[in-house]
Amino acid sequence: MYPFRSDGDDMKYDMIVKRWEAFLREAGVGTYITSTFGTTDKQSVVVSHRDINLHDPELADHLLENPTSVIRGAERAANAFIPPDEIELLKARGLKPELNVRIKEIPMTDRIEVRSIRAAHLNRYIAVKGLIKNTVQVRPRLHIAVYECLKCTEKVRVIQERMVQKEPLQCPGCRKDQSLAFRLLTDESVFIDTQKLEIQESPEGLKGGEQPQRLTAYLEKDLTGQVFPGNKVILNGTVRATPSRASRVQSTTYNIYLDVNSIEIEEHDFEDYELTAEDEEEIILLAKDSNIYDKVASSIAPTIYGMELEKNVLALQLFGGVMKTAPDNTKIRGDIHILLVGDPGTAKSQLLRYISRMAPRGIYASGQAATRAGLTAAAVPDDTGEGRWTLEAGALVLADKGMACIDEIDKMRSEDRSSMHEAMAQQTVSVAKAGITATLQARCSLLAAANPQHGRFDKFKTIIEQINLPPPLITRFDVIFSLMDKPDAEKDGELASHILKTSMVAEQMQHDRAKGSHIEPIADETIVPAIDHELLKKYVSYARRNVFPVLTQSAAERLNEYFVDMRRVYSIEGTVAITARQLEALIRLSEASARLRLSEKIVLDDVERSIHIMENFLHTVALSEDGSYDIDMYATGTGISKTKRDRLTNVLQIIRNAGAEGITRDDLRNETAPLDINEEELEYILNQLREEYSNVYIDQTGRIKSTR
Ligand code: ADP
Ligand code: MG
């Protein structure tokens, strides 16, 4: 072991190199470099900080404090292991060996939250964990500039830093000449790949309601192009500062960025919840509770009154079904998608915000809020104005492997409408714009809320007719709930007292806090969750990580029987009650139901629970005029039953048959009378054809014409 110099804490550079050489040799990295260099196109060797710490704790510490010189030393040492013949080969091509040493797995104590990075961290080696929010296109950056003196044509090499281009201070050829003038020789200069990105704090770490903060980071060389928006990563690197570019005068306030040395891509979803043995014990015990479904459901948004069935389904959504890969390699999603359509003031927004805080990787966004990335992802011009493009993740990509809560989804922008479809169907988002092509993962469950088309529910129309969403999107939801704000004296009284109680408890807590007095635990179970928030999060994460239920024979039989029955009964009438999509939804709900109990087996009870939910759902969206279910109302996404649709098409056909001339109202009435369509109904149908489908219009003379 080479000793430190005892005076001061600065390790001499050649000492650093020697210690690295010793470490690389002992750890076997040296032999690795010697035997593999040139056989792969790898430009880096990766070492774990833990290993360095085992061999040479002083070097390991020194690295965290003085990363710039210590990493440079590491690279010098690593390059020394490259076999001489390989170096000759490089030299012949005018290159020098430049192995990068990438250091990962640094101590947890040096893992810093974005929001906590301060001046004290400047020029230190830290780890930052989070989600990639956006990535800018990879670009070349001038690394070693070769200048030519305009006077004596002497060449000067200048190693460049990241932000500003450095010119030579003196020409070694003409020496003290005052009039320095150089020309950059781009052909002979060396460029390296560089990429800028932003990392955002992951939602798990945030306290309720906090906005995630972001940090700019730069990647270089072989690190570029490796990560994409939505990836969950740990970036290890050096904190550096650059002057704010606010004015022309050199500013004294600096912006901080991370000069990334290595990336660890996180594969696991919920590792943020390090579960202790006691946690696991508590969870397993809780899962055995005979009342567990109600307990979990009632722990969801306890301040929101009622909505028992909704909360039950939301509970299942948290746990989720199991993602499967079919033999032909198509993926069947396990994520459950839920849509809440409701009158204003029915606590939709409140529920979504609540869920986004307790769901794994929960992201809340409003369809209305126009962020650059929209709800899915987008290529947008980089805000530095350098003409580059940034690939930026929206809510659904950031919520990959978690849950996206999208409020007012009916008000989303038109760009989002098309990309939402891909996100819901394939669970990916593709971007192809300005030379950026990427497919990002969006494997999230979606909880969406919408208001009825005209603000309030129209009781003369079906629910689906009043959802202002493209039909293909509507049909991707496993369950749709309608929340109507109907006055009901008894329920209203209970709702009022619930809201009042919540508010009084909150006021009391506020009062106690202000007075600094001891806060009594509140024992009222109607507003205090049966399962503590933190515990529930851990429970969900444990279940999703460890439990993958499969159907038992009896459960499969029951599903099969239900499906066949539903199809048979209604096929007699020429309508279809449920389709394969609903069967998949039933399976997902059953899986979630088993998971909630931490059971590897889906039993009859789980299936009955999901059938109950499905029946309720069909009742909401597919109850046709004659009281039977007609899934066409839902499956076509139009909300129109087959009988009604037949009538619409019949009337439309008559109008179309009339050709360019059109038809008068009277004639149309005469022709539709035999079809058992009365005058009032005809007016209604005409209205629909005109306003909702724009298939027909009435000209100035009152003739009804088809639009094509
Ligand atoms: P929406 O998004 O459906 O229009 P909000 O979530 O904004 O409705 O709710 C409006 C207000 O009414 C919220 O403050 C909410 O707490 C309250 N509220 C509505 N319904 C309930 C309920 N069932 N229980 C408790 N509070 C409710
Ligand atoms: Mg709202």
XYZ file of C-alpha atoms and ligand atoms in Angstrom:
736
model
C 0.000 0.000 0.000
C 1.316 3.418 -0.960
C 1.112 5.860 1.917
C -0.563 9.239 1.766
C 1.436 12.353 2.221
C 0.591 13.341 5.745
C 0.475 17.063 5.105
C -2.865 18.188 3.699
C -5.491 16.017 2.117
C -4.441 16.269 -1.512
C -3.211 13.020 -2.849
C -0.511 13.523 -5.442
C -1.651 12.676 -8.926
C 1.016 10.021 -9.551
C 0.125 8.508 -6.189
C -3.475 8.245 -7.326
C -2.407 6.512 -10.509
C -0.238 4.042 -8.565
C -3.041 3.201 -6.181
C -5.427 2.683 -9.066
C -2.921 0.398 -10.758
C -2.688 -1.634 -7.585
C -6.441 -1.822 -7.202
C -7.127 -2.691 -10.843
C -4.511 -5.428 -10.663
C -5.783 -6.914 -7.410
C -9.405 -6.746 -8.496
C -8.620 -8.543 -11.745
C -9.699 -5.579 -13.855
C -6.184 -5.181 -15.229
C -6.059 -8.717 -16.636
C -9.529 -8.199 -18.007
C -8.402 -5.114 -19.904
C -5.241 -6.792 -21.158
C -7.076 -9.837 -22.451
C -10.149 -8.185 -23.963
C -8.967 -4.846 -25.286
C -9.458 -4.674 -29.009
C -11.709 -7.720 -29.124
C -14.834 -5.704 -28.277
C -15.757 -2.165 -29.109
C -16.247 -1.401 -25.423
C -14.701 1.900 -24.492
C -15.224 1.571 -20.769
C -14.555 -0.563 -17.764
C -17.055 -0.462 -14.950
C -15.982 -0.811 -11.340
C -18.052 -0.882 -8.204
C -17.251 1.670 -5.559
C -17.863 -1.100 -3.036
C -14.928 -3.034 -4.469
C -12.642 -0.023 -4.372
C -13.675 0.507 -0.793
C -12.740 -3.068 0.092
C -9.273 -2.787 -1.466
C -8.389 0.799 -0.744
C -10.856 2.728 1.436
C -8.734 5.886 1.253
C -8.812 5.906 -2.511
C -12.550 5.255 -2.405
C -13.095 8.243 -0.125
C -10.771 10.396 -2.110
C -12.743 9.593 -5.250
C -15.957 10.936 -3.756
C -14.247 14.163 -2.751
C -12.010 14.813 -5.758
C -13.625 12.951 -8.609
C -12.039 14.943 -11.412
C -8.425 14.060 -10.686
C -9.148 10.624 -9.218
C -11.119 9.501 -12.279
C -8.457 10.934 -14.576
C -5.922 8.926 -12.607
C -8.060 5.820 -12.921
C -8.134 6.209 -16.666
C -4.377 6.659 -16.824
C -3.947 3.486 -14.795
C -6.474 1.554 -16.867
C -4.842 2.575 -20.135
C -1.554 1.145 -18.869
C -3.073 -2.342 -18.992
C -3.733 -2.101 -22.717
C -1.308 -4.432 -24.548
C 1.480 -2.550 -26.386
C 0.566 -3.998 -29.782
C -2.963 -2.606 -29.418
C -1.494 0.787 -28.603
C 0.626 0.573 -31.742
C -2.491 -0.218 -33.763
C -4.214 2.839 -32.343
C -1.195 5.018 -32.976
C -1.136 3.929 -36.600
C -4.652 5.342 -36.898
C -3.581 8.574 -35.182
C -5.402 7.685 -31.959
C -4.452 7.385 -28.330
C -5.833 4.791 -25.910
C -8.734 6.331 -24.027
C -10.459 3.839 -21.797
C -13.140 5.303 -19.545
C -13.401 4.091 -15.996
C -16.987 4.156 -14.854
C -17.683 3.975 -11.157
C -21.020 2.804 -9.870
C -22.654 1.598 -6.655
C -21.484 4.412 -4.455
C -22.594 4.481 -0.801
C -26.242 5.298 -0.017
C -25.045 8.272 2.011
C -23.790 9.876 -1.179
C -27.095 9.397 -2.915
C -28.499 12.908 -3.001
C -32.067 13.992 -3.779
C -32.264 16.512 -6.586
C -33.913 19.005 -4.278
C -31.111 18.696 -1.725
C -28.170 19.424 -4.011
C -26.331 22.453 -2.638
C -23.117 24.358 -3.144
C -21.413 21.938 -0.750
C -21.845 19.168 -3.299
C -20.032 21.055 -6.034
C -17.196 19.054 -7.566
C -18.099 16.017 -5.493
C -19.038 12.588 -6.786
C -22.678 11.806 -5.986
C -25.524 9.575 -7.119
C -28.883 10.980 -8.160
C -31.863 8.745 -8.530
C -34.972 9.452 -10.555
C -36.817 9.265 -13.815
C -35.450 10.485 -17.107
C -37.778 13.327 -17.999
C -36.245 14.194 -21.332
C -33.235 13.533 -23.520
C -31.775 15.836 -26.137
C -30.426 14.434 -29.390
C -26.877 13.105 -29.243
C -24.454 15.595 -30.737
C -20.707 15.784 -31.284
C -18.789 18.050 -28.958
C -15.358 19.475 -29.574
C -13.010 17.601 -27.277
C -9.532 18.339 -28.537
C -9.389 21.378 -30.758
C -6.570 21.666 -33.273
C -5.834 25.281 -34.163
C -3.572 26.573 -36.853
C -1.704 29.838 -36.360
C -2.563 32.124 -39.256
C 0.947 33.598 -39.180
C 3.311 30.660 -38.964
C 0.884 27.722 -39.646
C 2.042 26.063 -36.411
C -0.600 23.686 -35.007
C -1.806 23.990 -31.406
C -3.925 21.416 -29.565
C -6.281 22.668 -26.853
C -8.339 20.351 -24.668
C -11.844 21.769 -24.447
C -14.235 22.003 -21.569
C -17.961 21.586 -21.905
C -19.455 25.038 -22.113
C -17.210 27.566 -23.889
C -14.723 27.072 -26.667
C -11.142 27.730 -25.557
C -8.650 29.257 -27.957
C -4.852 29.027 -27.575
C -3.333 31.755 -25.416
C -0.074 31.740 -27.280
C 1.383 30.349 -30.438
C 4.432 28.158 -29.744
C 5.663 28.950 -33.256
C 5.797 32.730 -33.339
C 5.987 33.056 -29.536
C 5.351 36.488 -28.104
C 3.615 37.855 -31.137
C 0.809 40.203 -30.052
C -1.655 39.656 -32.872
C -2.860 36.146 -32.155
C -5.015 34.720 -34.900
C -5.976 31.069 -35.237
C -8.123 28.938 -37.431
C -9.860 25.846 -36.083
C -9.058 22.747 -38.099
C -12.278 20.767 -37.689
C -10.930 17.852 -39.716
C -8.033 17.301 -37.356
C -9.879 18.117 -34.137
C -11.316 15.353 -32.029
C -15.026 15.264 -31.294
C -16.861 13.127 -28.784
C -20.535 12.304 -28.503
C -22.421 14.219 -25.897
C -25.997 14.218 -24.750
C -27.936 16.440 -22.425
C -30.855 15.167 -20.406
C -32.980 16.011 -17.420
C -33.607 13.709 -14.519
C -36.672 14.201 -12.337
C -37.187 13.012 -8.789
C -39.217 9.816 -8.750
C -42.735 10.201 -7.399
C -42.251 7.713 -4.570
C -39.892 10.007 -2.745
C -42.214 12.989 -2.808
C -44.305 14.090 0.105
C -47.963 14.673 -0.754
C -48.474 17.432 -3.264
C -44.811 18.314 -3.845
C -43.749 19.021 -7.389
C -40.828 16.896 -8.548
C -37.621 18.840 -9.175
C -35.264 18.342 -12.077
C -31.541 18.353 -12.687
C -29.695 18.732 -15.963
C -27.092 16.083 -16.694
C -24.554 15.515 -19.455
C -23.535 12.128 -20.797
C -20.522 11.540 -22.964
C -19.029 8.980 -25.306
C -20.436 5.477 -24.943
C -23.004 6.581 -22.344
C -24.951 8.558 -24.930
C -28.072 7.124 -26.493
C -28.459 4.526 -23.746
C -31.368 5.909 -21.768
C -34.787 7.152 -22.742
C -37.460 9.300 -21.166
C -39.352 7.319 -18.564
C -36.355 5.156 -17.604
C -35.739 4.870 -13.932
C -32.055 5.370 -13.296
C -29.286 6.195 -10.905
C -26.847 8.669 -12.412
C -23.393 8.751 -10.812
C -21.252 11.722 -11.526
C -19.662 14.967 -10.533
C -21.703 18.029 -9.622
C -20.506 20.992 -11.639
C -21.594 24.554 -12.033
C -21.908 26.816 -14.989
C -22.669 30.558 -14.840
C -26.306 31.427 -15.456
C -26.609 32.806 -18.914
C -28.981 35.536 -17.857
C -27.050 38.603 -18.967
C -23.996 39.522 -21.002
C -22.052 40.330 -17.893
C -20.474 37.316 -16.202
C -23.001 36.273 -13.603
C -22.033 35.205 -10.103
C -24.937 32.820 -9.709
C -24.376 29.436 -11.207
C -26.524 26.656 -12.536
C -25.772 23.183 -11.334
C -25.517 20.143 -13.550
C -24.294 16.601 -13.222
C -21.331 15.463 -15.265
C -22.304 11.820 -15.537
C -19.679 9.123 -15.180
C -21.907 6.066 -15.000
C -25.546 5.019 -15.232
C -27.363 2.296 -13.391
C -30.686 1.440 -14.996
C -33.157 0.201 -12.446
C -35.054 -2.889 -13.443
C -37.156 -3.326 -10.374
C -40.312 -1.368 -9.912
C -40.728 -0.834 -6.231
C -37.314 -1.222 -4.727
C -37.838 2.145 -3.098
C -39.790 0.317 -0.489
C -37.131 -1.564 1.308
C -39.369 -3.883 3.274
C -38.115 -5.015 6.627
C -38.862 -8.457 7.997
C -41.413 -6.851 10.340
C -43.091 -5.117 7.402
C -43.433 -8.388 5.584
C -44.793 -10.105 8.655
C -47.366 -7.358 9.118
C -48.397 -7.527 5.459
C -48.789 -11.286 5.475
C -50.857 -11.095 8.635
C -53.023 -8.342 7.171
C -53.668 -10.363 4.028
C -55.162 -13.141 6.164
C -57.792 -10.776 7.578
C -61.215 -12.020 6.474
C -62.265 -8.439 5.920
C -59.253 -7.440 3.885
C -61.122 -6.283 0.760
C -63.220 -3.807 2.704
C -60.237 -2.730 4.723
C -58.181 -1.893 1.675
C -61.091 -0.249 -0.141
C -62.066 1.871 2.832
C -58.461 2.952 3.273
C -58.574 4.571 -0.149
C -59.493 8.241 0.172
C -61.349 7.871 3.481
C -62.323 11.525 3.388
C -64.431 10.811 0.318
C -67.848 9.601 1.291
C -69.537 6.616 -0.309
C -68.364 5.159 -3.641
C -67.932 1.718 -2.100
C -67.944 -0.197 -5.372
C -65.663 2.346 -7.023
C -63.168 2.105 -4.183
C -63.297 -1.684 -4.344
C -62.340 -1.613 -7.991
C -59.689 1.031 -7.386
C -58.208 -1.275 -4.778
C -57.998 -4.043 -7.366
C -56.466 -1.598 -9.832
C -53.679 -0.811 -7.365
C -52.748 -4.456 -7.119
C -53.256 -5.071 -10.838
C -53.479 -8.184 -12.956
C -50.539 -10.117 -14.338
C -48.828 -9.227 -17.598
C -48.629 -12.229 -19.881
C -46.880 -13.045 -23.099
C -48.931 -15.153 -25.488
C -47.251 -17.980 -27.450
C -47.119 -15.721 -30.511
C -45.192 -13.198 -28.455
C -48.010 -10.677 -28.174
C -48.252 -9.145 -24.754
C -51.481 -9.168 -22.812
C -51.551 -6.321 -20.375
C -52.181 -6.931 -16.720
C -52.856 -3.296 -15.978
C -56.454 -2.397 -15.278
C -57.782 0.782 -16.886
C -60.621 2.643 -15.200
C -62.672 5.625 -16.335
C -64.829 7.733 -14.044
C -67.421 9.840 -15.830
C -69.352 12.136 -13.603
C -71.173 15.323 -12.941
C -69.075 18.199 -11.672
C -68.355 18.164 -7.961
C -68.538 14.416 -7.489
C -65.011 14.245 -6.061
C -63.405 12.808 -9.204
C -60.423 15.111 -9.112
C -59.955 14.602 -5.423
C -60.022 10.837 -5.815
C -57.474 10.927 -8.641
C -55.075 13.085 -6.684
C -55.367 10.776 -3.738
C -54.735 7.655 -5.783
C -51.770 9.225 -7.581
C -50.119 9.736 -4.209
C -50.605 6.220 -2.982
C -50.169 4.247 -6.183
C -46.782 2.851 -7.113
C -45.112 5.345 -9.420
C -48.311 7.365 -9.473
C -48.419 10.400 -11.722
C -51.227 12.940 -11.779
C -51.860 15.063 -14.841
C -54.757 16.925 -16.297
C -55.781 16.519 -19.928
C -56.167 20.246 -20.054
C -52.745 21.229 -18.756
C -50.646 21.845 -21.824
C -47.183 20.619 -20.920
C -44.730 20.342 -23.756
C -44.759 16.590 -23.690
C -48.527 16.309 -23.488
C -49.936 13.209 -21.849
C -47.707 10.735 -23.674
C -44.433 12.056 -25.124
C -43.243 14.493 -27.729
C -40.230 15.800 -29.594
C -39.930 19.478 -28.752
C -37.296 22.076 -29.581
C -34.608 22.234 -26.906
C -35.062 25.335 -24.791
C -31.389 26.287 -25.061
C -32.212 27.499 -28.547
C -29.361 25.545 -30.120
C -31.743 24.081 -32.613
C -31.660 20.659 -31.071
C -34.670 18.553 -30.301
C -35.601 17.095 -27.002
C -37.531 13.907 -26.481
C -39.722 14.586 -23.501
C -41.819 12.172 -21.473
C -45.404 12.931 -20.543
C -47.483 11.419 -17.763
C -48.058 7.987 -19.276
C -44.368 7.407 -19.949
C -43.284 8.715 -16.564
C -45.830 6.359 -15.025
C -44.292 3.330 -16.763
C -44.792 0.338 -14.453
C -47.003 2.469 -12.268
C -50.253 4.335 -12.500
C -51.202 7.407 -14.481
C -54.115 9.409 -13.141
C -55.424 11.629 -15.919
C -58.046 14.157 -14.921
C -60.380 15.756 -17.470
C -59.182 13.327 -20.099
C -62.031 14.440 -22.336
C -60.326 17.816 -22.643
C -56.988 16.508 -23.846
C -55.391 18.085 -26.873
C -55.847 16.601 -30.299
C -52.162 15.511 -30.489
C -52.725 13.462 -27.370
C -55.824 11.760 -28.707
C -53.928 9.827 -31.330
C -50.951 8.933 -29.171
C -53.204 7.928 -26.266
C -54.592 5.222 -28.447
C -51.220 3.570 -28.926
C -50.435 4.042 -25.252
C -53.588 2.264 -24.158
C -53.526 -0.448 -26.785
C -49.833 -1.345 -26.959
C -48.584 0.322 -23.824
C -45.936 2.125 -25.835
C -45.615 5.642 -27.185
C -43.863 6.252 -30.487
C -42.368 9.541 -31.482
C -41.140 10.276 -34.967
C -40.353 13.913 -35.540
C -37.389 16.107 -36.428
C -35.074 13.153 -36.871
C -36.011 11.661 -33.523
C -37.580 8.265 -33.672
C -38.186 6.422 -30.474
C -40.614 4.032 -28.909
C -41.029 4.602 -25.218
C -42.592 2.227 -22.739
C -45.879 3.180 -21.119
C -46.774 0.054 -19.197
C -49.030 1.789 -16.726
C -52.547 1.409 -15.539
C -54.710 4.360 -16.315
C -57.221 5.956 -14.022
C -59.022 8.655 -15.931
C -61.819 11.073 -15.153
C -64.126 12.922 -17.511
C -67.154 15.118 -17.319
C -70.191 14.294 -19.445
C -70.145 16.007 -22.807
C -72.368 18.915 -21.939
C -71.165 19.352 -18.385
C -73.908 17.301 -16.825
C -75.468 13.954 -17.589
C -78.391 14.014 -19.960
C -80.707 11.305 -18.756
C -82.132 10.777 -22.215
C -78.832 9.631 -23.573
C -76.664 6.648 -22.722
C -73.508 7.215 -20.715
C -71.196 6.265 -23.562
C -72.868 8.723 -25.904
C -71.922 11.437 -23.489
C -68.238 10.633 -23.144
C -66.324 12.931 -25.408
C -63.565 10.454 -26.279
C -62.767 8.544 -29.456
C -64.513 5.157 -29.404
C -61.282 3.136 -29.649
C -60.144 4.772 -26.427
C -63.415 4.217 -24.618
C -63.315 0.518 -25.383
C -59.856 0.106 -23.813
C -61.195 0.797 -20.356
C -61.862 -2.333 -18.359
C -64.377 -0.616 -16.136
C -66.301 2.637 -16.527
C -68.152 4.231 -13.645
C -70.735 6.943 -13.869
C -71.051 9.283 -10.934
C -74.308 11.178 -10.956
C -75.044 14.050 -8.679
C -78.665 13.253 -7.922
C -80.253 14.872 -4.870
C -81.109 12.190 -2.324
C -82.150 13.518 1.060
C -80.767 10.652 3.110
C -77.445 10.320 1.307
C -77.001 14.073 1.099
C -77.320 14.304 4.864
C -74.653 11.651 5.334
C -72.401 13.250 2.742
C -72.729 16.601 4.451
C -71.916 15.227 7.867
C -68.958 13.321 6.443
C -67.530 16.442 4.823
C -68.188 18.447 7.975
C -66.526 15.855 10.151
C -63.459 15.757 7.923
C -63.224 19.474 8.028
C -63.674 19.640 11.818
C -60.997 17.037 12.443
C -58.645 18.905 10.133
C -59.422 22.160 11.893
C -58.792 20.617 15.275
C -55.423 19.260 14.120
C -54.537 22.650 12.724
C -55.524 24.273 15.988
C -53.478 21.837 18.076
C -50.495 22.292 15.832
C -50.709 26.073 16.014
C -50.965 25.947 19.786
C -48.091 23.509 19.914
C -50.121 21.167 22.049
C -50.052 17.430 21.938
C -52.061 16.029 19.053
C -54.461 13.320 20.124
C -54.638 10.463 17.675
C -57.984 10.593 15.914
C -59.917 7.428 16.468
C -62.768 8.049 14.081
C -62.453 5.203 11.602
C -64.791 6.826 9.085
C -62.112 9.287 8.101
C -58.950 7.612 9.337
C -57.867 4.769 7.075
C -58.124 1.230 8.426
C -54.708 0.547 6.944
C -52.104 3.218 7.349
C -51.100 4.892 4.107
C -47.442 3.859 4.260
C -48.303 0.288 5.134
C -50.792 0.080 2.269
C -48.142 1.293 -0.181
C -45.768 -1.351 1.084
C -48.509 -3.961 0.914
C -49.236 -3.125 -2.737
C -45.562 -3.146 -3.618
C -45.010 -6.460 -1.852
C -47.950 -8.060 -3.666
C -46.956 -6.756 -7.080
C -43.414 -7.904 -6.618
C -44.044 -11.326 -5.193
C -47.463 -12.648 -6.156
C -48.400 -13.884 -9.637
C -51.716 -15.684 -9.353
C -52.901 -18.341 -11.790
C -56.415 -19.635 -12.467
C -57.583 -22.742 -10.695
C -59.721 -25.226 -12.587
C -62.953 -24.141 -10.941
C -62.248 -20.461 -11.469
C -61.498 -21.030 -15.143
C -64.676 -23.042 -15.549
C -66.777 -20.337 -13.957
C -65.309 -17.669 -16.246
C -65.884 -19.844 -19.240
C -69.454 -20.571 -18.247
C -70.235 -16.892 -17.633
C -68.749 -15.880 -20.956
C -70.543 -18.556 -22.969
C -73.853 -17.870 -21.236
C -73.674 -14.165 -21.838
C -72.856 -14.712 -25.469
C -75.573 -17.346 -25.964
C -78.509 -15.573 -24.343
C -78.086 -12.430 -26.272
C -76.961 -13.875 -29.546
C -80.554 -15.051 -29.983
C -81.511 -11.430 -30.261
C -78.720 -10.617 -32.664
C -76.818 -8.551 -30.146
C -73.712 -9.452 -28.228
C -73.568 -9.068 -24.481
C -69.834 -9.318 -23.949
C -66.783 -9.733 -26.108
C -63.341 -11.240 -25.612
C -62.226 -7.874 -24.241
C -64.559 -8.212 -21.293
C -63.294 -11.720 -20.709
C -59.768 -10.348 -20.498
C -60.974 -7.669 -18.122
C -62.600 -10.339 -15.972
C -59.346 -12.264 -15.833
C -57.376 -9.168 -14.866
C -59.831 -8.296 -12.114
C -59.742 -11.870 -10.828
C -55.952 -11.839 -10.788
C -55.927 -8.592 -8.869
C -58.446 -10.009 -6.442
C -56.203 -13.000 -5.718
C -53.160 -10.785 -5.470
C -54.797 -8.630 -2.866
C -55.029 -11.709 -0.661
C -51.424 -12.541 -1.582
C -52.762 -15.743 -3.069
C -51.029 -17.518 -5.922
C -54.332 -19.115 -6.851
C -57.393 -17.487 -8.381
C -60.385 -19.139 -6.776
C -64.126 -19.030 -7.394
C -64.547 -16.110 -5.019
C -62.159 -13.973 -7.038
C -64.094 -14.713 -10.199
C -67.434 -13.930 -8.539
C -66.015 -10.630 -7.324
C -64.973 -9.686 -10.821
C -68.256 -10.848 -12.343
C -70.091 -8.636 -9.881
C -67.996 -5.688 -11.032
C -68.531 -6.582 -14.671
C -72.321 -6.841 -14.215
C -72.352 -3.426 -12.658
C -70.251 -2.071 -15.474
C -72.468 -3.607 -18.151
C -75.425 -2.108 -16.385
C -73.773 1.299 -16.646
C -72.693 1.197 -20.232
C -74.575 -1.481 -22.072
C -78.144 -1.575 -20.809
C -80.255 -1.190 -23.910
C -83.841 0.067 -24.185
C -85.358 -3.360 -23.640
C -83.397 -4.026 -20.458
C -80.885 -6.479 -21.881
C -77.158 -5.967 -22.232
C -75.870 -4.998 -25.610
C -72.111 -4.643 -25.571
C -72.224 -2.927 -28.953
C -73.225 0.162 -27.068
C -69.846 -0.028 -25.435
C -67.761 -2.034 -27.888
C -68.410 0.338 -30.744
C -67.707 3.159 -28.357
C -70.775 4.972 -29.588
C -73.157 4.192 -26.778
C -75.829 3.201 -29.213
C -77.611 -0.106 -28.940
C -78.061 -2.293 -31.939
C -81.769 -1.513 -32.277
C -81.084 2.175 -32.087
C -78.149 1.923 -34.413
C -80.310 0.026 -36.919
C -82.795 2.858 -36.833
C -80.107 5.445 -37.354
C -78.641 3.563 -40.304
C -82.100 3.024 -41.807
C -82.896 6.726 -41.721
C -79.453 7.623 -43.011
C -79.855 5.126 -45.854
C -83.127 6.719 -46.943
C -81.502 10.149 -46.987
C -78.502 8.847 -48.896
C -80.751 7.105 -51.416
C -82.313 10.458 -52.198
C -78.948 11.485 -53.648
C -77.755 15.006 -54.185
C -81.307 16.365 -54.323
C -82.049 15.464 -50.760
C -85.461 14.722 -49.350
C -88.165 16.832 -47.706
C -89.188 16.231 -44.113
C -92.628 15.072 -45.184
C -91.275 12.508 -47.606
C -88.837 11.259 -45.044
C -91.640 10.923 -42.520
C -93.679 8.887 -44.969
C -90.810 6.591 -45.689
C -89.858 5.994 -42.076
C -93.398 5.406 -40.818
C -93.451 1.774 -41.950
C -90.239 1.243 -39.950
C -92.147 2.017 -36.779
C -90.329 5.298 -36.212
C -92.670 7.965 -34.941
C -92.376 11.688 -35.542
C -90.689 12.542 -32.247
C -88.179 9.775 -32.664
C -87.423 10.830 -36.204
C -86.595 14.333 -35.000
C -84.288 12.882 -32.380
C -82.556 10.671 -34.930
C -82.202 13.563 -37.362
C -80.657 15.641 -34.653
C -78.143 12.948 -33.875
C -77.257 12.457 -37.490
C -76.766 16.189 -37.888
C -74.969 17.105 -34.726
C -73.067 14.106 -33.510
C -72.214 12.285 -36.674
C -72.454 15.170 -39.176
C -73.782 12.719 -41.711
C -76.645 14.905 -42.826
C -77.499 18.567 -43.051
C -80.566 20.608 -43.915
C -80.190 23.139 -46.675
C -81.808 26.556 -46.848
C -84.921 25.281 -48.594
C -85.426 22.745 -45.842
C -84.341 19.695 -47.810
C -82.441 17.068 -45.885
C -79.260 15.942 -47.565
C -76.446 13.530 -46.930
C -72.991 15.033 -46.474
C -71.399 12.736 -49.013
P -64.987 16.874 -9.670
O -63.567 16.720 -10.060
O -65.771 15.601 -9.797
O -65.666 17.982 -10.360
P -63.915 17.596 -7.094
O -63.001 16.460 -6.848
O -63.315 18.862 -7.512
O -65.050 17.186 -8.134
O -64.795 17.772 -5.781
C -65.425 18.945 -5.400
C -65.502 19.054 -3.911
O -66.605 18.346 -3.396
C -64.258 18.510 -3.262
O -63.771 19.423 -2.309
C -64.738 17.247 -2.582
O -64.086 17.063 -1.372
C -66.213 17.477 -2.364
N -66.967 16.217 -2.474
C -67.718 15.838 -3.511
N -68.223 14.607 -3.322
C -67.759 14.192 -2.147
C -67.889 12.985 -1.393
N -68.596 11.943 -1.842
N -67.233 12.907 -0.214
C -66.514 13.938 0.248
N -66.331 15.081 -0.411
C -66.957 15.235 -1.581
Mg -62.510 17.836 -11.461
